[in-house]
Short mmCIF file of C-alpha atoms and ligand atoms in Angstrom, two decimals:
data_model
loop_
_atom_site.label_atom_id
_atom_site.label_comp_id
_atom_site.label_asym_id
_atom_site.label_seq_id
_atom_site.Cartn_x
_atom_site.Cartn_y
_atom_site.Cartn_z
CA MET U 72 -28.82 -13.39 100.48
CA LYS U 73 -31.29 -13.12 97.62
CA LYS U 74 -33.28 -16.19 96.74
CA TYR U 75 -34.36 -17.28 93.26
CA LEU U 76 -36.35 -20.34 92.21
CA VAL U 77 -37.49 -22.34 89.24
CA ILE U 78 -40.92 -23.87 89.84
CA GLY U 79 -42.53 -26.73 87.94
CA ASN U 80 -43.75 -30.28 88.25
CA PRO U 81 -41.76 -32.39 87.56
CA ILE U 82 -38.67 -30.27 88.19
CA LYS U 83 -35.93 -32.83 88.91
CA HIS U 84 -34.39 -32.56 85.47
CA SER U 85 -34.31 -28.77 85.23
CA LEU U 86 -30.85 -27.44 84.38
CA SER U 87 -31.79 -23.85 85.28
CA PRO U 88 -30.12 -23.98 88.73
CA ARG U 89 -26.87 -25.18 87.16
CA LEU U 90 -26.85 -22.29 84.71
CA HIS U 91 -28.01 -19.51 87.06
CA ASN U 92 -25.73 -20.58 89.93
CA TYR U 93 -22.77 -20.65 87.53
CA TRP U 94 -23.47 -17.06 86.49
CA ILE U 95 -24.21 -15.98 90.10
CA LYS U 96 -20.79 -17.28 91.15
CA LYS U 97 -18.96 -15.82 88.14
CA ASN U 98 -20.45 -12.40 88.85
CA LYS U 99 -19.91 -12.65 92.62
CA ILE U 100 -23.56 -12.06 93.39
CA ASN U 101 -24.85 -12.87 96.86
CA ALA U 102 -27.74 -15.12 95.83
CA THR U 103 -28.97 -18.70 95.53
CA TYR U 104 -31.07 -20.31 92.81
CA GLU U 105 -32.94 -23.52 93.57
CA LYS U 106 -35.53 -25.77 91.98
CA LYS U 107 -38.83 -26.31 93.69
CA LYS U 108 -41.51 -28.86 92.84
CA LEU U 109 -44.92 -27.32 93.36
CA ASN U 110 -48.53 -28.30 93.32
CA GLN U 111 -51.03 -25.96 91.76
CA ASN U 112 -52.38 -24.83 95.13
CA ASP U 113 -48.90 -23.69 96.23
CA ILE U 114 -48.69 -21.07 93.46
CA GLU U 115 -50.55 -18.28 95.23
CA GLN U 116 -48.29 -18.43 98.30
CA ILE U 117 -45.05 -18.53 96.37
CA ILE U 118 -46.04 -15.42 94.41
CA ARG U 119 -46.95 -13.73 97.68
CA ASP U 120 -43.39 -14.52 98.81
CA VAL U 121 -42.14 -12.48 95.84
CA LYS U 122 -44.42 -9.62 96.79
CA ASP U 123 -43.14 -9.77 100.38
CA GLY U 124 -39.51 -9.77 99.25
CA LYS U 125 -38.79 -13.27 100.57
CA ILE U 126 -38.07 -14.47 97.04
CA SER U 127 -36.44 -12.13 94.52
CA GLY U 128 -37.40 -13.91 91.31
CA ILE U 129 -38.99 -17.04 89.91
CA ASN U 130 -38.62 -18.96 86.67
CA VAL U 131 -41.71 -20.92 85.74
CA THR U 132 -41.75 -24.12 83.75
CA VAL U 133 -44.19 -26.87 82.73
CA PRO U 134 -47.05 -27.05 83.68
CA PHE U 135 -47.41 -23.62 85.35
CA LYS U 136 -46.55 -21.04 82.67
CA LYS U 137 -50.20 -20.17 82.20
CA LYS U 138 -51.43 -21.14 85.65
CA VAL U 139 -49.41 -18.42 87.45
CA ILE U 140 -51.11 -15.62 85.49
CA PRO U 141 -54.18 -15.04 87.72
CA TYR U 142 -51.94 -14.44 90.76
CA LEU U 143 -49.71 -11.76 89.24
CA ASP U 144 -50.28 -7.99 89.50
CA GLN U 145 -49.05 -7.23 85.97
CA LEU U 146 -48.04 -8.92 82.75
CA THR U 147 -45.62 -7.57 80.16
CA ASN U 148 -46.97 -7.33 76.61
CA GLN U 149 -45.12 -10.48 75.58
CA ALA U 150 -46.59 -12.48 78.48
CA LYS U 151 -50.05 -11.08 77.79
CA LYS U 152 -50.06 -11.92 74.11
CA THR U 153 -48.66 -15.43 74.54
CA GLN U 154 -50.53 -16.12 77.81
CA SER U 155 -47.28 -17.59 79.04
CA VAL U 156 -45.02 -16.51 81.91
CA ASN U 157 -41.57 -17.96 82.52
CA THR U 158 -40.02 -15.13 84.59
CA ILE U 159 -41.45 -13.33 87.62
CA TYR U 160 -40.00 -10.27 89.36
CA LEU U 161 -41.07 -7.37 91.57
CA LYS U 162 -41.26 -3.86 90.15
CA ASN U 163 -42.56 -0.84 92.09
CA ASN U 164 -43.96 -3.26 94.62
CA GLU U 165 -45.99 -5.15 92.01
CA THR U 166 -45.38 -8.73 90.87
CA VAL U 167 -44.70 -8.81 87.12
CA GLY U 168 -44.98 -11.83 84.81
CA HIS U 169 -42.75 -11.79 81.74
CA ASN U 170 -41.89 -14.22 78.95
CA THR U 171 -38.22 -14.58 77.96
CA ASP U 172 -38.86 -17.73 75.88
CA ILE U 173 -39.62 -15.41 72.96
CA GLU U 174 -36.19 -13.74 73.02
CA GLY U 175 -34.69 -17.15 73.80
CA PHE U 176 -36.10 -18.57 70.60
CA GLU U 177 -35.25 -15.50 68.50
CA GLU U 178 -31.65 -15.39 69.63
CA SER U 179 -31.15 -19.11 69.08
CA ILE U 180 -32.21 -18.55 65.46
CA LYS U 181 -29.70 -15.71 65.12
CA TYR U 182 -27.06 -17.97 66.66
CA ALA U 183 -27.85 -20.51 63.92
CA LYS U 184 -27.55 -17.71 61.33
CA PHE U 185 -30.90 -18.61 59.81
CA ASP U 186 -33.03 -15.89 58.27
CA ILE U 187 -36.72 -16.37 59.08
CA LYS U 188 -37.86 -13.49 56.86
CA GLY U 189 -40.08 -14.68 54.03
CA LYS U 190 -39.88 -18.34 55.07
CA ASN U 191 -42.62 -20.96 55.38
CA ILE U 192 -42.44 -22.55 58.83
CA MET U 193 -44.11 -25.64 60.27
CA ILE U 194 -44.52 -26.34 64.00
CA LEU U 195 -45.32 -29.77 65.40
CA GLY U 196 -47.14 -29.54 68.74
CA ALA U 197 -49.38 -27.02 70.49
CA GLY U 198 -48.12 -27.18 74.09
CA GLY U 199 -47.10 -24.41 76.47
CA VAL U 200 -44.10 -23.08 74.55
CA VAL U 201 -45.68 -22.84 71.10
CA SER U 202 -47.32 -19.43 71.57
CA SER U 203 -43.86 -17.99 72.32
CA ILE U 204 -42.42 -19.56 69.18
CA ILE U 205 -45.24 -18.20 67.02
CA PHE U 206 -44.83 -14.73 68.54
CA ALA U 207 -41.08 -14.82 67.81
CA LEU U 208 -41.53 -16.16 64.26
CA LYS U 209 -43.99 -13.38 63.48
CA ASN U 210 -41.56 -10.82 64.92
CA MET U 211 -38.87 -12.16 62.65
CA GLY U 212 -41.03 -11.87 59.54
CA ALA U 213 -42.04 -15.46 58.76
CA LEU U 214 -44.14 -15.66 55.59
CA SER U 215 -46.40 -18.46 56.84
CA ILE U 216 -46.74 -20.52 60.03
CA THR U 217 -48.44 -23.92 59.88
CA ILE U 218 -49.27 -25.85 63.05
CA SER U 219 -50.03 -29.52 63.39
CA ASN U 220 -50.89 -31.13 66.70
CA ARG U 221 -52.02 -34.66 67.50
CA THR U 222 -55.00 -33.10 69.30
CA LYS U 223 -56.20 -30.63 66.67
CA ASP U 224 -58.38 -28.67 69.13
CA LYS U 225 -55.32 -27.33 70.91
CA ALA U 226 -53.89 -26.01 67.66
CA GLU U 227 -57.24 -24.38 66.87
CA LYS U 228 -57.06 -22.57 70.23
CA LEU U 229 -53.75 -21.03 69.17
CA LYS U 230 -55.40 -19.83 65.99
CA LYS U 231 -57.77 -17.79 68.16
CA ILE U 232 -54.76 -15.84 69.46
CA PHE U 233 -52.75 -15.78 66.23
CA GLU U 234 -55.30 -15.58 63.43
CA SER U 235 -52.82 -15.78 60.58
CA ILE U 236 -51.55 -19.27 61.42
CA LYS U 237 -52.70 -22.28 59.44
CA VAL U 238 -53.79 -25.44 61.24
CA ILE U 239 -53.49 -28.79 59.47
CA ASN U 240 -54.27 -32.37 60.48
CA TRP U 241 -51.63 -34.41 62.24
CA GLY U 242 -49.90 -36.68 59.76
CA ASN U 243 -49.27 -34.56 56.72
CA ILE U 244 -45.82 -32.93 56.50
CA PRO U 245 -45.74 -30.42 53.64
CA SER U 246 -42.66 -28.98 51.98
CA VAL U 247 -41.51 -26.03 54.16
CA ASP U 248 -38.30 -24.05 54.78
CA MET U 249 -38.11 -24.91 58.47
CA ILE U 250 -39.78 -27.46 60.74
CA ILE U 251 -39.84 -27.20 64.53
CA ASN U 252 -40.52 -30.08 66.90
CA ALA U 253 -42.31 -28.59 69.91
CA THR U 254 -43.84 -31.88 71.04
CA SER U 255 -42.42 -33.85 73.94
CA VAL U 256 -41.68 -36.76 71.60
CA GLY U 257 -37.91 -37.22 71.78
CA LEU U 258 -37.42 -36.64 75.52
CA ASN U 259 -36.77 -40.37 75.71
CA ALA U 260 -33.96 -41.28 73.35
CA GLU U 261 -35.97 -44.02 71.66
CA ASP U 262 -39.03 -41.77 70.99
CA LYS U 263 -39.81 -41.35 67.31
CA ILE U 264 -42.31 -39.19 65.45
CA ASN U 265 -43.71 -41.62 62.93
CA LEU U 266 -44.32 -39.20 60.08
CA ASP U 267 -42.82 -38.86 56.63
CA PHE U 268 -40.42 -35.87 56.55
CA SER U 269 -38.99 -36.59 53.12
CA LYS U 270 -40.48 -33.47 51.53
CA ILE U 271 -38.10 -31.35 53.62
CA GLN U 272 -34.56 -31.54 52.27
CA ASN U 273 -31.66 -29.07 52.46
CA LYS U 274 -33.72 -26.92 54.84
CA PHE U 275 -33.76 -26.51 58.65
CA PHE U 276 -34.88 -28.89 61.42
CA TYR U 277 -35.17 -27.34 64.92
CA ASP U 278 -35.98 -29.31 68.06
CA ILE U 279 -36.98 -27.59 71.30
CA ILE U 280 -35.59 -30.61 73.16
CA TYR U 281 -31.91 -30.37 74.11
CA ASN U 282 -31.51 -33.44 76.25
CA PRO U 283 -30.88 -35.80 74.46
CA SER U 284 -28.86 -33.46 72.26
CA GLU U 285 -29.84 -35.26 69.07
CA THR U 286 -33.38 -36.59 68.94
CA ASN U 287 -34.55 -39.00 66.24
CA PHE U 288 -36.29 -35.99 64.69
CA LEU U 289 -32.97 -34.13 64.26
CA ASN U 290 -31.30 -37.32 63.13
CA THR U 291 -33.93 -37.72 60.39
CA GLY U 292 -33.38 -34.08 59.41
CA LYS U 293 -29.66 -34.74 59.01
CA LYS U 294 -30.34 -37.76 56.79
CA PHE U 295 -32.21 -35.47 54.41
CA ASN U 296 -29.31 -33.01 54.38
CA ASN U 297 -30.96 -30.39 56.56
CA LYS U 298 -29.31 -27.95 58.92
CA THR U 299 -30.24 -28.87 62.52
CA LEU U 300 -30.36 -27.16 65.92
CA ASN U 301 -31.48 -28.44 69.31
CA GLY U 302 -33.11 -26.40 72.10
CA LYS U 303 -29.96 -25.72 74.09
CA MET U 304 -29.32 -22.20 72.82
CA MET U 305 -32.98 -21.25 73.33
CA PHE U 306 -32.71 -22.51 76.89
CA ILE U 307 -29.50 -20.54 77.49
CA TYR U 308 -30.87 -17.31 76.01
CA GLN U 309 -34.15 -17.42 77.94
CA ALA U 310 -32.07 -17.82 81.12
CA PHE U 311 -29.76 -14.99 80.02
CA HIS U 312 -32.71 -12.59 79.77
CA ALA U 313 -34.18 -13.61 83.12
CA PHE U 314 -30.75 -13.13 84.72
CA LYS U 315 -30.42 -9.70 83.12
CA ILE U 316 -33.77 -8.58 84.52
CA TRP U 317 -33.07 -9.83 88.05
CA HIS U 318 -29.43 -8.83 88.44
CA ASN U 319 -29.23 -5.95 86.01
CA LEU U 320 -26.21 -7.34 84.22
CA SER U 321 -25.54 -9.48 81.15
CA PRO U 322 -23.94 -12.81 81.99
CA LYS U 323 -21.41 -14.23 79.56
CA ILE U 324 -22.41 -16.97 77.14
CA ASP U 325 -19.30 -18.92 76.21
CA ASN U 326 -18.22 -22.48 75.41
CA GLU U 327 -17.97 -23.27 79.11
CA ILE U 328 -21.68 -22.47 79.49
CA ILE U 329 -22.57 -24.55 76.48
CA LYS U 330 -20.57 -27.51 77.86
CA LEU U 331 -22.10 -27.05 81.31
CA LEU U 332 -25.44 -28.16 79.92
CA ASP U 333 -24.17 -31.28 78.17
CA ASN U 334 -25.85 -34.09 79.98
CA ASP U 335 -25.45 -36.94 77.57
P1 LIG M 200 -48.85 -29.15 77.56
O1 LIG M 200 -49.65 -29.72 76.43
O2 LIG M 200 -49.37 -29.50 78.92
O3 LIG M 200 -48.50 -27.72 77.42
P2 LIG M 200 -46.26 -29.80 76.65
O4 LIG M 200 -45.23 -30.76 77.15
O5 LIG M 200 -45.91 -28.38 76.52
O6 LIG M 200 -47.51 -29.99 77.56
O7 LIG M 200 -46.80 -30.28 75.23
C1 LIG M 200 -46.71 -31.58 74.82
C2 LIG M 200 -46.92 -31.58 73.29
O8 LIG M 200 -46.43 -32.81 72.78
C3 LIG M 200 -48.39 -31.51 72.91
O9 LIG M 200 -48.50 -30.79 71.70
C4 LIG M 200 -48.73 -32.99 72.71
O10 LIG M 200 -49.80 -33.26 71.84
P3 LIG M 200 -51.31 -33.38 72.40
O11 LIG M 200 -51.82 -31.98 72.55
O12 LIG M 200 -52.03 -34.16 71.38
O13 LIG M 200 -51.21 -34.10 73.73
C5 LIG M 200 -47.47 -33.48 72.09
N1 LIG M 200 -47.30 -34.92 72.22
C6 LIG M 200 -47.01 -35.61 73.34
N2 LIG M 200 -46.92 -36.94 73.06
C7 LIG M 200 -47.14 -37.07 71.72
C8 LIG M 200 -47.16 -38.19 70.82
N3 LIG M 200 -46.92 -39.43 71.22
N4 LIG M 200 -47.42 -37.95 69.51
C9 LIG M 200 -47.65 -36.69 69.08
N5 LIG M 200 -47.64 -35.60 69.87
C10 LIG M 200 -47.39 -35.79 71.18
#
């Protein structure tokens, strides 16, 4: 039986096993998918287990998406450019690090039927997933990308990779066509980003968080008549692409899948 894992720390709340095991069962694949809490010094061994065929694939989540890189034989272009790996597999006896968060984000935008081309986009936060979002937004033809992070230094680091982005101080929310919350503020239902969003009306509010399904950020967006989307579809599509790489087939995304991830 093939063995797959999602690694992170903390990992208790990951819904990846629920999703992958559902698809494994539906497609009658002889495999298991489990979550594993790791410490940084366990990374080398677990990647060696992929090389030795003991583990067939790994999803990587916070805080290891960058930390796994030194231990891999190869990176795909997407992983290289974003310095972020969320999917590991073995190809021609070499461990490969790939990033399906990019496609996950892109396809969630298509799902929402929003056209990024020519739009001014603002991202709040500069954590692990933001380089994937920038990469995807550029792919989709965004006109401008503005980043604001509480710790400005971290946003400046992203500018070293993506020179065309604009970094502004935390606090000022300009008028844009789309705003994305990529901070962890909202993971607790009572969390609130204490900024004035009133310049953004009849536009698009996107939150990477999907549990809770409606953060205060999305709720504020709704009050100003904006379209809103949470991170659930991005999560489903990144998993879809990892599954496709590992099992060489496209699992079905239907309402049952979407309901499967409803936790609140
Ligand atoms: P990491 O930074 O380790 O990649 P993450 O969960 O991907 O972790 O990112 C957390 C993001 O939420 C960061 O952008 C963080 O801002 P800082 O870089 O200033 O820490 C942001 N964040 C977390 N708590 C916040 C808060 N109370 N107000 C504003 N931003 C916050």
